[in-house]
Coordinates of C-alpha atoms and ligand atoms in Angstrom, one line a residue:
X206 CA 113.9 119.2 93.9
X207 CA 113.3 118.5 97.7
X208 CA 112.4 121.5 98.6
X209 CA 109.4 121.3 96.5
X210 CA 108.1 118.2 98.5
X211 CA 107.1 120.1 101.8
X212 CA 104.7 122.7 99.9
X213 CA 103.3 120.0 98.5
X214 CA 102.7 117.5 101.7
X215 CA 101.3 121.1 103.2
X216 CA 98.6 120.9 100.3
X217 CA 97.6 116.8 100.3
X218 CA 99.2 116.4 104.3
X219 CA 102.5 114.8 104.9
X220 CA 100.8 111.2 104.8
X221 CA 99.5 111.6 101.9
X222 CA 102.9 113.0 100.0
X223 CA 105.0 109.5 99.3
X224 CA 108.5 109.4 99.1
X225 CA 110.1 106.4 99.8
X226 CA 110.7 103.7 97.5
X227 CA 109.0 101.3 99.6
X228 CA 105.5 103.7 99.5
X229 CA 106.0 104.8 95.9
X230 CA 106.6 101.0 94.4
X231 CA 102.8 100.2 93.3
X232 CA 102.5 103.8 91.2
X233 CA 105.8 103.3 89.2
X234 CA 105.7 100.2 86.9
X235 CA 103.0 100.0 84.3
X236 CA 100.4 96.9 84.8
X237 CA 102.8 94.7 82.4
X238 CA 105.6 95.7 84.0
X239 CA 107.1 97.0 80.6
X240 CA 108.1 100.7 81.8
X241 CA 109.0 102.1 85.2
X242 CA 109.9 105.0 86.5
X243 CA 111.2 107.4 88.9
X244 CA 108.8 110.2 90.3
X245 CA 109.6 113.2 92.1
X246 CA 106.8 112.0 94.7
X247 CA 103.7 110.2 94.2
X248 CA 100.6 112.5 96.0
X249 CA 97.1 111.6 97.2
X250 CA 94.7 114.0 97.5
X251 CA 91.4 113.6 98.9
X252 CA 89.3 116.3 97.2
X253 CA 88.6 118.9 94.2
X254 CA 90.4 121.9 95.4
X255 CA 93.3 119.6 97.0
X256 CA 93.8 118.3 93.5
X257 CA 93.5 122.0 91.8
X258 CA 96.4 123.1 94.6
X259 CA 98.5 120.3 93.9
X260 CA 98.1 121.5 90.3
X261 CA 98.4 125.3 90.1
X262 CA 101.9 124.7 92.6
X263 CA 102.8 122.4 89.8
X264 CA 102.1 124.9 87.0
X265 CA 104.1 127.6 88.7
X266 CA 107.1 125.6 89.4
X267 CA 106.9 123.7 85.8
X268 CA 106.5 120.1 87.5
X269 CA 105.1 117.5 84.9
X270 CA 102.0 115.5 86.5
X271 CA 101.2 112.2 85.7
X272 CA 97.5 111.5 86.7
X273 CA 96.8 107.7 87.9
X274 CA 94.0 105.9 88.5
X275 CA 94.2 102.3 89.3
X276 CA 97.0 101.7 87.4
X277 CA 95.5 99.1 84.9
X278 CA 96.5 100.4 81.7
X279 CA 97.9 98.0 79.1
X280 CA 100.2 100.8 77.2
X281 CA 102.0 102.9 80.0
X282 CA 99.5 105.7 79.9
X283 CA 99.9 106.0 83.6
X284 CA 103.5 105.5 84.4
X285 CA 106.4 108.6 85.5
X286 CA 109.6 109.0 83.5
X287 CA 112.9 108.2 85.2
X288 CA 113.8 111.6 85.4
X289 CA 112.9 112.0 88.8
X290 CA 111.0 115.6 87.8
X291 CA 107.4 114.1 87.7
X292 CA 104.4 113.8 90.2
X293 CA 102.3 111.0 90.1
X294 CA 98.7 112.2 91.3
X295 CA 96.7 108.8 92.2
X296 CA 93.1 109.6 92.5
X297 CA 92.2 107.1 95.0
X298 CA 91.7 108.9 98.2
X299 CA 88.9 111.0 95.5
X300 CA 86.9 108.1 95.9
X301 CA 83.3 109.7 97.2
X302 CA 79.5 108.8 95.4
X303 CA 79.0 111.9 95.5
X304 CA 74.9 111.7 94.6
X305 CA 72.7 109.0 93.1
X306 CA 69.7 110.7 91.3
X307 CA 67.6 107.9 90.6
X308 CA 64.4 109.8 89.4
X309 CA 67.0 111.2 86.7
X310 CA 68.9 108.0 86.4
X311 CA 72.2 109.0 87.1
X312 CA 75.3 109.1 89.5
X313 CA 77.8 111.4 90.2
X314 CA 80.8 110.2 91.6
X315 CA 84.9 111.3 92.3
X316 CA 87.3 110.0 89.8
X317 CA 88.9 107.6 92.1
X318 CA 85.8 105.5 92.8
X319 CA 87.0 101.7 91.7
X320 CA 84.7 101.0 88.5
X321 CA 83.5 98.1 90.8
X322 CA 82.4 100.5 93.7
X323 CA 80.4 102.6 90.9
X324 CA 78.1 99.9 89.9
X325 CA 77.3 98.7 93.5
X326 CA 76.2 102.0 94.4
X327 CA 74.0 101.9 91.1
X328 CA 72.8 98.4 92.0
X329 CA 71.7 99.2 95.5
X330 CA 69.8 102.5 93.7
X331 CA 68.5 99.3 91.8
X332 CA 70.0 100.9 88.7
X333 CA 72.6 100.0 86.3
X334 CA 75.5 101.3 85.2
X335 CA 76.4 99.2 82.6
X336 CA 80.4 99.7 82.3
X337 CA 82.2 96.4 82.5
X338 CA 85.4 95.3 82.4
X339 CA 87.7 92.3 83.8
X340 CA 89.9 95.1 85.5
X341 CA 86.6 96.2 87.5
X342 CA 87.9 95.8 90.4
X343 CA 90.9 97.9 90.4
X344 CA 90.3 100.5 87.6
X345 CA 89.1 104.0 88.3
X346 CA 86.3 106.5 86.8
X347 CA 89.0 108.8 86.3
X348 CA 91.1 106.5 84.2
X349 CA 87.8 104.8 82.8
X350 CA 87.1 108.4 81.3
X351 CA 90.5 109.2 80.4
X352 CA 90.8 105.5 78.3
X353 CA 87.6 106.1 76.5
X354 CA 86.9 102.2 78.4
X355 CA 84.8 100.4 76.4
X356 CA 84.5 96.6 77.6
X357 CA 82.0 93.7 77.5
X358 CA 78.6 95.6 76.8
X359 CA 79.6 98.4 74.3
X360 CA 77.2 96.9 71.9
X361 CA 74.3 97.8 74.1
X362 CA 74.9 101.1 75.6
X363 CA 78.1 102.5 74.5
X364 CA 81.5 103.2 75.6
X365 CA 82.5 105.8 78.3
X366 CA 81.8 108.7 76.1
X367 CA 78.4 107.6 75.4
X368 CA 77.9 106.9 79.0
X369 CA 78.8 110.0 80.6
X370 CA 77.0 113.6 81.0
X371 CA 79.2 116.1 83.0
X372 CA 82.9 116.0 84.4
X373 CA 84.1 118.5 86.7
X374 CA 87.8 119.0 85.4
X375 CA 90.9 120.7 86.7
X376 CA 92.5 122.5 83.9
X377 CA 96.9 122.4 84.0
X378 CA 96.4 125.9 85.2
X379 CA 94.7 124.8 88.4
X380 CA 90.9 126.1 87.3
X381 CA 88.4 124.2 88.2
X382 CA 86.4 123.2 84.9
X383 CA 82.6 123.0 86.2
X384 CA 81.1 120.8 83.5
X385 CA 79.4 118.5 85.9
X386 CA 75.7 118.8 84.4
X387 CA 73.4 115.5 84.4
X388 CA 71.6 116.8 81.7
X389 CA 70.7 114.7 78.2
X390 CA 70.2 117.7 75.7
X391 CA 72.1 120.5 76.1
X392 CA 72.5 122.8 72.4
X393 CA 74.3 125.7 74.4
X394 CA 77.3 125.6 72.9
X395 CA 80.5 123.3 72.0
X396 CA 80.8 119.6 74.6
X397 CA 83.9 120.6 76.2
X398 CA 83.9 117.9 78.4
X399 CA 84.5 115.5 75.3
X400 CA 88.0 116.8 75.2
X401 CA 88.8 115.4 78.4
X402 CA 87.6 111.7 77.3
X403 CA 90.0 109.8 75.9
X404 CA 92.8 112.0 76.4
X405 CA 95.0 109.9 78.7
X406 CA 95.2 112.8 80.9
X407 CA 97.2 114.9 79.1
X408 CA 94.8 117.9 78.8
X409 CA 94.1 118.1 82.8
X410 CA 93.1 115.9 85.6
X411 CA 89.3 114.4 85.6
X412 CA 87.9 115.0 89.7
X413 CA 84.2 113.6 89.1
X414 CA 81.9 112.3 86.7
X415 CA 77.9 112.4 86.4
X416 CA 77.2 109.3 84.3
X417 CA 74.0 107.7 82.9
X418 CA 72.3 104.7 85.1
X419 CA 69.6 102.1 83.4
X420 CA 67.3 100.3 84.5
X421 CA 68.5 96.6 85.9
X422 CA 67.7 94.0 83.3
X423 CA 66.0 91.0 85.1
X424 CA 66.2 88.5 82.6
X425 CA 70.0 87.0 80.8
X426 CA 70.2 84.5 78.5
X427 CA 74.0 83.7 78.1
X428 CA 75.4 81.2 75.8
X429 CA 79.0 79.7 74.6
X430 CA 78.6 78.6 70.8
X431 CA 81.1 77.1 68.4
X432 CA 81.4 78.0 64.7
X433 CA 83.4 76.8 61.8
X434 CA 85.0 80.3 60.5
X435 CA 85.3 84.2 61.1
X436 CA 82.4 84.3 58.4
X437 CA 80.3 82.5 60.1
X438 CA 80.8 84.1 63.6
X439 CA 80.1 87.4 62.0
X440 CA 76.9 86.0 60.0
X441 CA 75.6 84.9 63.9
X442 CA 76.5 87.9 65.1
X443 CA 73.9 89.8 62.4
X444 CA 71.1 87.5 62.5
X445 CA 71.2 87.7 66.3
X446 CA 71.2 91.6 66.0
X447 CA 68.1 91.0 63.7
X448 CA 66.2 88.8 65.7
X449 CA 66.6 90.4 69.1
X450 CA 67.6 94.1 68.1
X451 CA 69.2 96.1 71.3
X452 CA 68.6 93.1 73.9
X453 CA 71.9 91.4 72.1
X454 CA 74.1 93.1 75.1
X455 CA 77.2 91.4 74.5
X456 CA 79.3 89.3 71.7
X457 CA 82.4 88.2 72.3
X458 CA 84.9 86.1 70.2
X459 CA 87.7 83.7 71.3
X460 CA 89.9 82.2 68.8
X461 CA 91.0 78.2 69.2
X462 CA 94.5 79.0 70.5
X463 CA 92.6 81.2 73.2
X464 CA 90.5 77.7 74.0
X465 CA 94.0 75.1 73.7
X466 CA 94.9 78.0 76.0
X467 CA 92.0 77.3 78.7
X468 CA 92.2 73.9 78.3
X469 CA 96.2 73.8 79.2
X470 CA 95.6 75.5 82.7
X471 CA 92.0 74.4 83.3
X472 CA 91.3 71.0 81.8
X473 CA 87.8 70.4 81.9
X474 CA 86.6 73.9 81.8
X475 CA 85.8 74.2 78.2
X476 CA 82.3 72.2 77.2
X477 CA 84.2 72.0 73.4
X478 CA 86.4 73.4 71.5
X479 CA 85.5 75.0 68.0
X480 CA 87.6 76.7 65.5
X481 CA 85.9 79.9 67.0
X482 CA 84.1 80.3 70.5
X483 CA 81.6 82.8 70.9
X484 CA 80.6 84.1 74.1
X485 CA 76.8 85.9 73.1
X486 CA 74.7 87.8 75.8
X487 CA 71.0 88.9 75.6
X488 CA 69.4 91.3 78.4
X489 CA 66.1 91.9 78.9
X490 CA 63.2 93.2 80.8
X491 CA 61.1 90.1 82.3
X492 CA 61.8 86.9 83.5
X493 CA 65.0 84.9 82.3
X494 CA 63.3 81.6 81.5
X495 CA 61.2 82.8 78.4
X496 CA 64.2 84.8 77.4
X497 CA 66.6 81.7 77.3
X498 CA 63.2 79.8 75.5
X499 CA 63.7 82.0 73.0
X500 CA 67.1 81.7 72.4
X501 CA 67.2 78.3 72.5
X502 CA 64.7 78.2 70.0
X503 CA 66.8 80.5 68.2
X504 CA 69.7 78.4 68.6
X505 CA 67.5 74.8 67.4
X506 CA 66.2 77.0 64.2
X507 CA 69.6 77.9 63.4
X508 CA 71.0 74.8 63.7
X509 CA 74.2 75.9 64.5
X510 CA 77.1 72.7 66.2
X511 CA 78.5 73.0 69.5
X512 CA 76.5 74.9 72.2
X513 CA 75.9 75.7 75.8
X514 CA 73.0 78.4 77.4
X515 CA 73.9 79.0 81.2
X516 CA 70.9 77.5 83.0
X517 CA 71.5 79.8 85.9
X518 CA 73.8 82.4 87.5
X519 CA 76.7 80.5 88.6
X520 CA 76.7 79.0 85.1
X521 CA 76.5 82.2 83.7
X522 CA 79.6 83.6 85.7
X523 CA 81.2 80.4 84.8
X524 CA 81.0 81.2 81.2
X525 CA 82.1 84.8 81.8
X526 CA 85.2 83.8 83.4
X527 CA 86.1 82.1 80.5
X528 CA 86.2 84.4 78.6
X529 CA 87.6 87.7 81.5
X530 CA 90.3 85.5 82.2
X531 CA 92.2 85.6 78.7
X532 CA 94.5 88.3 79.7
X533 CA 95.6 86.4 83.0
X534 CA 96.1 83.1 81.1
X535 CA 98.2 84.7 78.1
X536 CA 100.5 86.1 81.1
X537 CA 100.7 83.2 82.7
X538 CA 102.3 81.2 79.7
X539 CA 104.6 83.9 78.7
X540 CA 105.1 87.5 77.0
X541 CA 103.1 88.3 73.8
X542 CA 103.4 91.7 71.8
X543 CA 99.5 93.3 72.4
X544 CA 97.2 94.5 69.7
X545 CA 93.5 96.6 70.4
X546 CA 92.9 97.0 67.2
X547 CA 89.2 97.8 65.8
X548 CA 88.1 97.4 62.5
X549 CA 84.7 97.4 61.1
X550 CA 82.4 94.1 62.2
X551 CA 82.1 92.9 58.8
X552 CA 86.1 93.3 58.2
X553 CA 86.9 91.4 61.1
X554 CA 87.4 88.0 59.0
X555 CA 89.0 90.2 56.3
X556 CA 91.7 91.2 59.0
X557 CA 92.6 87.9 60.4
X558 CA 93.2 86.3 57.1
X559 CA 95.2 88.9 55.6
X560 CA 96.9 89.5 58.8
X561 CA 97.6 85.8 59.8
X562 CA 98.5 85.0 56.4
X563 CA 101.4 88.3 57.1
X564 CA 102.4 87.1 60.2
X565 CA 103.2 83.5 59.0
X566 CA 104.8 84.4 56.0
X567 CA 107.4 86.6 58.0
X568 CA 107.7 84.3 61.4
X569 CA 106.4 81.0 60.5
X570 CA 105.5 79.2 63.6
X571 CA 103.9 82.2 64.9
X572 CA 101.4 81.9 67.8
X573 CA 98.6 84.4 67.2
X574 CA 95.3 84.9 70.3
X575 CA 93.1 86.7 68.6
X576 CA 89.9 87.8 71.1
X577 CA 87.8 90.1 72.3
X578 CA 84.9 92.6 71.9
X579 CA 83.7 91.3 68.3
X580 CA 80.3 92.8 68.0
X581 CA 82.0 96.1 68.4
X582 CA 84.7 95.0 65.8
X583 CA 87.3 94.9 68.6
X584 CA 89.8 92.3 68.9
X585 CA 92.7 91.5 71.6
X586 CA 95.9 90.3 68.7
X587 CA 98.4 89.1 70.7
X588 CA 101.4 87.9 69.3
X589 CA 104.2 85.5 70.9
X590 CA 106.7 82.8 69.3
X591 CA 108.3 84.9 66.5
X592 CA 111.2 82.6 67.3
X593 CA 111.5 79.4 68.9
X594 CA 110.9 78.9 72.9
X595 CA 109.7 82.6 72.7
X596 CA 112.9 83.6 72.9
X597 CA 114.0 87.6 71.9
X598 CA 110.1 88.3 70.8
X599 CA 110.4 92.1 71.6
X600 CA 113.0 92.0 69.0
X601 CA 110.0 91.1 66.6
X602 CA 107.9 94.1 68.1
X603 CA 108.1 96.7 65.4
X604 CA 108.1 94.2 63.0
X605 CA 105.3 92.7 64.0
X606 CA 103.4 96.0 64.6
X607 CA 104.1 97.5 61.1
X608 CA 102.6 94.2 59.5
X609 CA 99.4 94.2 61.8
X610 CA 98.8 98.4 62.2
X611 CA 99.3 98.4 58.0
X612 CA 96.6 95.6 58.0
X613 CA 94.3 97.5 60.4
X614 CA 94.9 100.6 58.5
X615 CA 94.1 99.4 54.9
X616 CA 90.7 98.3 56.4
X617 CA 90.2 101.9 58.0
X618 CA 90.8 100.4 61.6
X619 CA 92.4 102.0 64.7
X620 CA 95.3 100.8 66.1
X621 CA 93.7 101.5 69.8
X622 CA 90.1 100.5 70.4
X623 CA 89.6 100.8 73.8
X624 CA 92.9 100.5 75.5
X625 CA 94.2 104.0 74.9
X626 CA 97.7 105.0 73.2
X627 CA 99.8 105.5 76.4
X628 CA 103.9 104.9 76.0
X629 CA 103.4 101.9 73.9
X630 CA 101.7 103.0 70.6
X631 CA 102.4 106.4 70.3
X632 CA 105.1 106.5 67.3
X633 CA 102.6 104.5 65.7
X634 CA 99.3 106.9 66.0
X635 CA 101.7 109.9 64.5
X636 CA 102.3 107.2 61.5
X637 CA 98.8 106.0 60.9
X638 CA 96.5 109.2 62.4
X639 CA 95.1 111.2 60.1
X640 CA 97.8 114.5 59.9
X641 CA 94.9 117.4 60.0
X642 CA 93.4 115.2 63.1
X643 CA 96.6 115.4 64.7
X644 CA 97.0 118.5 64.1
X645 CA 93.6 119.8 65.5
X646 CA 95.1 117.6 69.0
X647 CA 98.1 119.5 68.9
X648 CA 96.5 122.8 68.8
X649 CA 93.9 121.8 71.3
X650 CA 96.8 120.5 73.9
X651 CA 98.7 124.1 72.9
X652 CA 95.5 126.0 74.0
X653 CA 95.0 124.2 77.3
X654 CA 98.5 123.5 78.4
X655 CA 101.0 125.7 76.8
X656 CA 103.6 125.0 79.5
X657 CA 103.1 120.8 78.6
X658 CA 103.0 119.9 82.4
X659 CA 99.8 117.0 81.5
X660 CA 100.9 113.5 81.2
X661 CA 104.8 114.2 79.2
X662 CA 105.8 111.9 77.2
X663 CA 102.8 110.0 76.3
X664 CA 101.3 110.8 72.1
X665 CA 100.2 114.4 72.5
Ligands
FAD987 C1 92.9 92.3 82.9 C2 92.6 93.6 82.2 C3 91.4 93.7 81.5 C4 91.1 94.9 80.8 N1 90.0 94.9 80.1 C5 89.6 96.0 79.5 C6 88.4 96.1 78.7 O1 87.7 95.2 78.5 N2 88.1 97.3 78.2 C7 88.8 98.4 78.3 O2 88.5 99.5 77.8 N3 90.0 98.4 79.0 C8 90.4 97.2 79.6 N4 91.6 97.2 80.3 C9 92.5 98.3 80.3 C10 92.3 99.2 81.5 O3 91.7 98.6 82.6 C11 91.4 100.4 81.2 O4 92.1 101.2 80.2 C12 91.0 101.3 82.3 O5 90.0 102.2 81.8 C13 92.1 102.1 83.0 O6 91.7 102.6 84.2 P1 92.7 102.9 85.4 O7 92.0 103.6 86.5 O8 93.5 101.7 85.8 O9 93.7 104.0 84.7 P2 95.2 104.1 84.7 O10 95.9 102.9 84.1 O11 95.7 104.5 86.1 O12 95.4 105.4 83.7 C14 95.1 105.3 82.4 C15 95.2 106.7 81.8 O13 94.2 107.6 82.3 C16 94.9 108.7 82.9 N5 94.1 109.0 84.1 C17 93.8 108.2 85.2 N6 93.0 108.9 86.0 C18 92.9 110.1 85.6 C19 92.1 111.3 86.0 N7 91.4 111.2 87.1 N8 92.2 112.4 85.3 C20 92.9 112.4 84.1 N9 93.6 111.4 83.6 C21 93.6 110.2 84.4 C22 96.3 108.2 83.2 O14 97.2 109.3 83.2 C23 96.5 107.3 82.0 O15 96.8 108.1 80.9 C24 91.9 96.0 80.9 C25 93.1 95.9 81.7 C26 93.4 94.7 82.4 C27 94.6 94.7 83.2

């Protein structure tokens, strides 16, 4: 295989072609550091046609790629095989804005653009783009689109499909897919760049996006409320949707093990704790005082217990960090077997009953954090202390898994919300995926990449 390595540093430049185990040690083990691998060579290219070279030398010479973006998945979606026959293409040197059109409110921007670096290019346009996730920081457009991302505003405006117009695409026969249109209607045809989100990269490598920008709310009105039950976090999360329609931008649930959770490594933090917290966002036009008025007064009409309305921004990004730093706390006190399971809003407290009640029956003792995404029927399930201490819980794993994917299913759920399928959960989609759907996938990867060079070994 190392005589493959020099045509390919000739295409991306022999800095850019990494080799040693030293260089290649941040592309080859997974965010959770559950699978690692062993890559042929891990390339940066720094444009379109560098990456459509990189990939038509790969098609002739039957080399698997492995696209990564920042490397944040949660289920190995971007992580090489240990046969030592795979090259990982990281898109971070892609990383140009390539035009901000703010008349037509939109961006277009290369795939390896940090989420982050997207919506400061929008802000100083004075636009938004309204994607948002903890990972911000590190995760790419590329993988963003490839992961379907959803995140903390979905009820709002959408997830990445809804938020993107054109992709410019190289196919796994190194054409370059011109899709990149910043267009709203467009009848002319099927929306082949749909096939590309959510695919995990296994149907061809994403090289730029033109997404939809919005105009930057002025006004928040953020607040941290306790409830009693499921039912009645699900109840609030209606009658807000009814008394402030589209402005309710976020609504997010954290269950009390999440809060003993907070309050073990940042005593203090929490203003109570409540058999449920809910983190709920408004966003508005105008001015943020008689937003909050009115959601106070929403709050006071209600009556509802425990309560606290950010009075200004650092308050506000103290309540958000709350709730963004769940996954960091969980990892700090120890493994847990993840869930990103969706089910309908109103089955949420349908699902957590039934499924707790599983889980206890078959590992009493069990430690369940149940968070997330609520208003878009999205929870985080994590699962730890099957056994006592902890010990041997990925032992548990597929019996956990069959008790919580079976509960997800019999309510008509997915078994990956917004995470994506990667390494992790693809046994599990060919169990639980409707057969004719995974057939029309099959067939569609068949058309597109015959010689199965995109993303081996992940659910396609
Ligand atoms: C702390 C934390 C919080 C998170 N919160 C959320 C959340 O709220 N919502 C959410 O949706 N996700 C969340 N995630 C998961 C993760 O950040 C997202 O899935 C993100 O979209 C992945 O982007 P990435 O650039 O890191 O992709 P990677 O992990 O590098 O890759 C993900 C997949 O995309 C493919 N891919 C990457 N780039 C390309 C490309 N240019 N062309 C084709 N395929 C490509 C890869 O092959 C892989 O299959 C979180 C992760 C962490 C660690």
């Amino acid at each position: 295989m190392t005589d493959l390595l020099a045509p390919l540093a000739a295409i991306v430049g022999a800095a850019n072609l990494l080799t040693t185990p030293h260089d290649i040690a941040p592309f080859i083990t997974d965010y959770r550091g559950r699978y690692h691998g062993s890559p042929l060579a891990v390339a940066l290219p720094a444009s379109s046609d560098e990456v459509a070279a990189l990939v038509r030398f790969c098609a002739a010479h039957r080399i698997a790629i492995v696209p990564q973006g920042g490397n944040t998945s949660t289920c190995g979606a971007a992580t090489p095989d240990g046969s030592g026959r795979q090259l990982v293409i990281a898109l971070r040197r892609l990383n140009r804005i390539r035009a901000v059109d703010a008349a037509n409110q939109t961006i277009t921007v290369e795939a390896g653009c940090t989420l982050a670096a997207v919506q400061a290019a929008a802000a100083s346009a004075g636009l938004l783009f309204p994607l948002s996730l903890a990972s911000e920081g590190s995760c790419q457009i590329g993988g963003n689109l490839s992961t379907n991302a959803g995140g903390l505003a979905v009820l709002r405006f959408g997830t990445m499909r809804e938020l993107t117009l054109g992709l410019e695409v190289v196919l796994p026969d190194g054409q370059l897919l011109d899709a990149l249109t910043a267009l709203r209607k467009d009848t002319s045809g099927l929306d082949v760049k749909q096939l590309f989100i959510g695919a995990e990269g296994q149907l061809g490598l994403i090289t730029a996006a033109t997404l939809k920008l919005f105009p930057q709310p002025t006004a928040h009105a953020t607040a941290l409320l306790g409830v009693a039950s499921a039912d009645e976090a699900i109840a609030t999360l209606n009658a807000l949707q009814a008394a402030f329609g589209d402005r309710l931008t976020s609504f997010e649930m954290m269950s009390e093990v999440c809060q003993q959770l907070v309050a073990k490594y940042q005593p203090g933090a929490l203003p109570f704790q409540a058999p449920w917290a809910l983190l709920v966002e408004l966003s508005d036009s105008g001015d943020n005082t008689s937003l909050q008025e009115r959601l106070l007064q929403w709050l006071a009409a209600r009556g509802l217990g425990d309560g606290v309305l950010a009075q200004n921004d650092s308050e506000r990004t103290r309540l958000w960090q709350l709730r963004e730093q769940m996954s960091e706390l969980q990892k700090r006190d120890g493994p847990s077997i993840k869930h990103d399971i969706g089910v309908p809003t109103s089955a949420i407290p349908a699902f957590l009953d039934a499924c707790g009640t599983a889980l206890q029956a078959a590992f009493p003792g069990v430690r369940i954090v149940a968070f997330g995404h609520a208003g878009d029927g999205n929870l985080h399930y994590n699962i730890s202390h099957t056994r006592p201490g902890n010990a041997g819980l990925f032992a548990d794993e597929d019996a956990v898994n069959a008790i919580v994917y079976e509960q997800v299913h019999r309510l008509r759920g997915t078994l990956a919300a917004e995470h994506g399928v990667g390494q992790l959960k693809g046994h599990w989609l060919q169990r639980y995926k409707d057969p004719a759907a995974l057939a029309v996938m099959r067939a569609v990867k068949q058309a597109l990449d015959p010689q199965r060079i995109m993303n081996p070994g992940k659910w396609l």
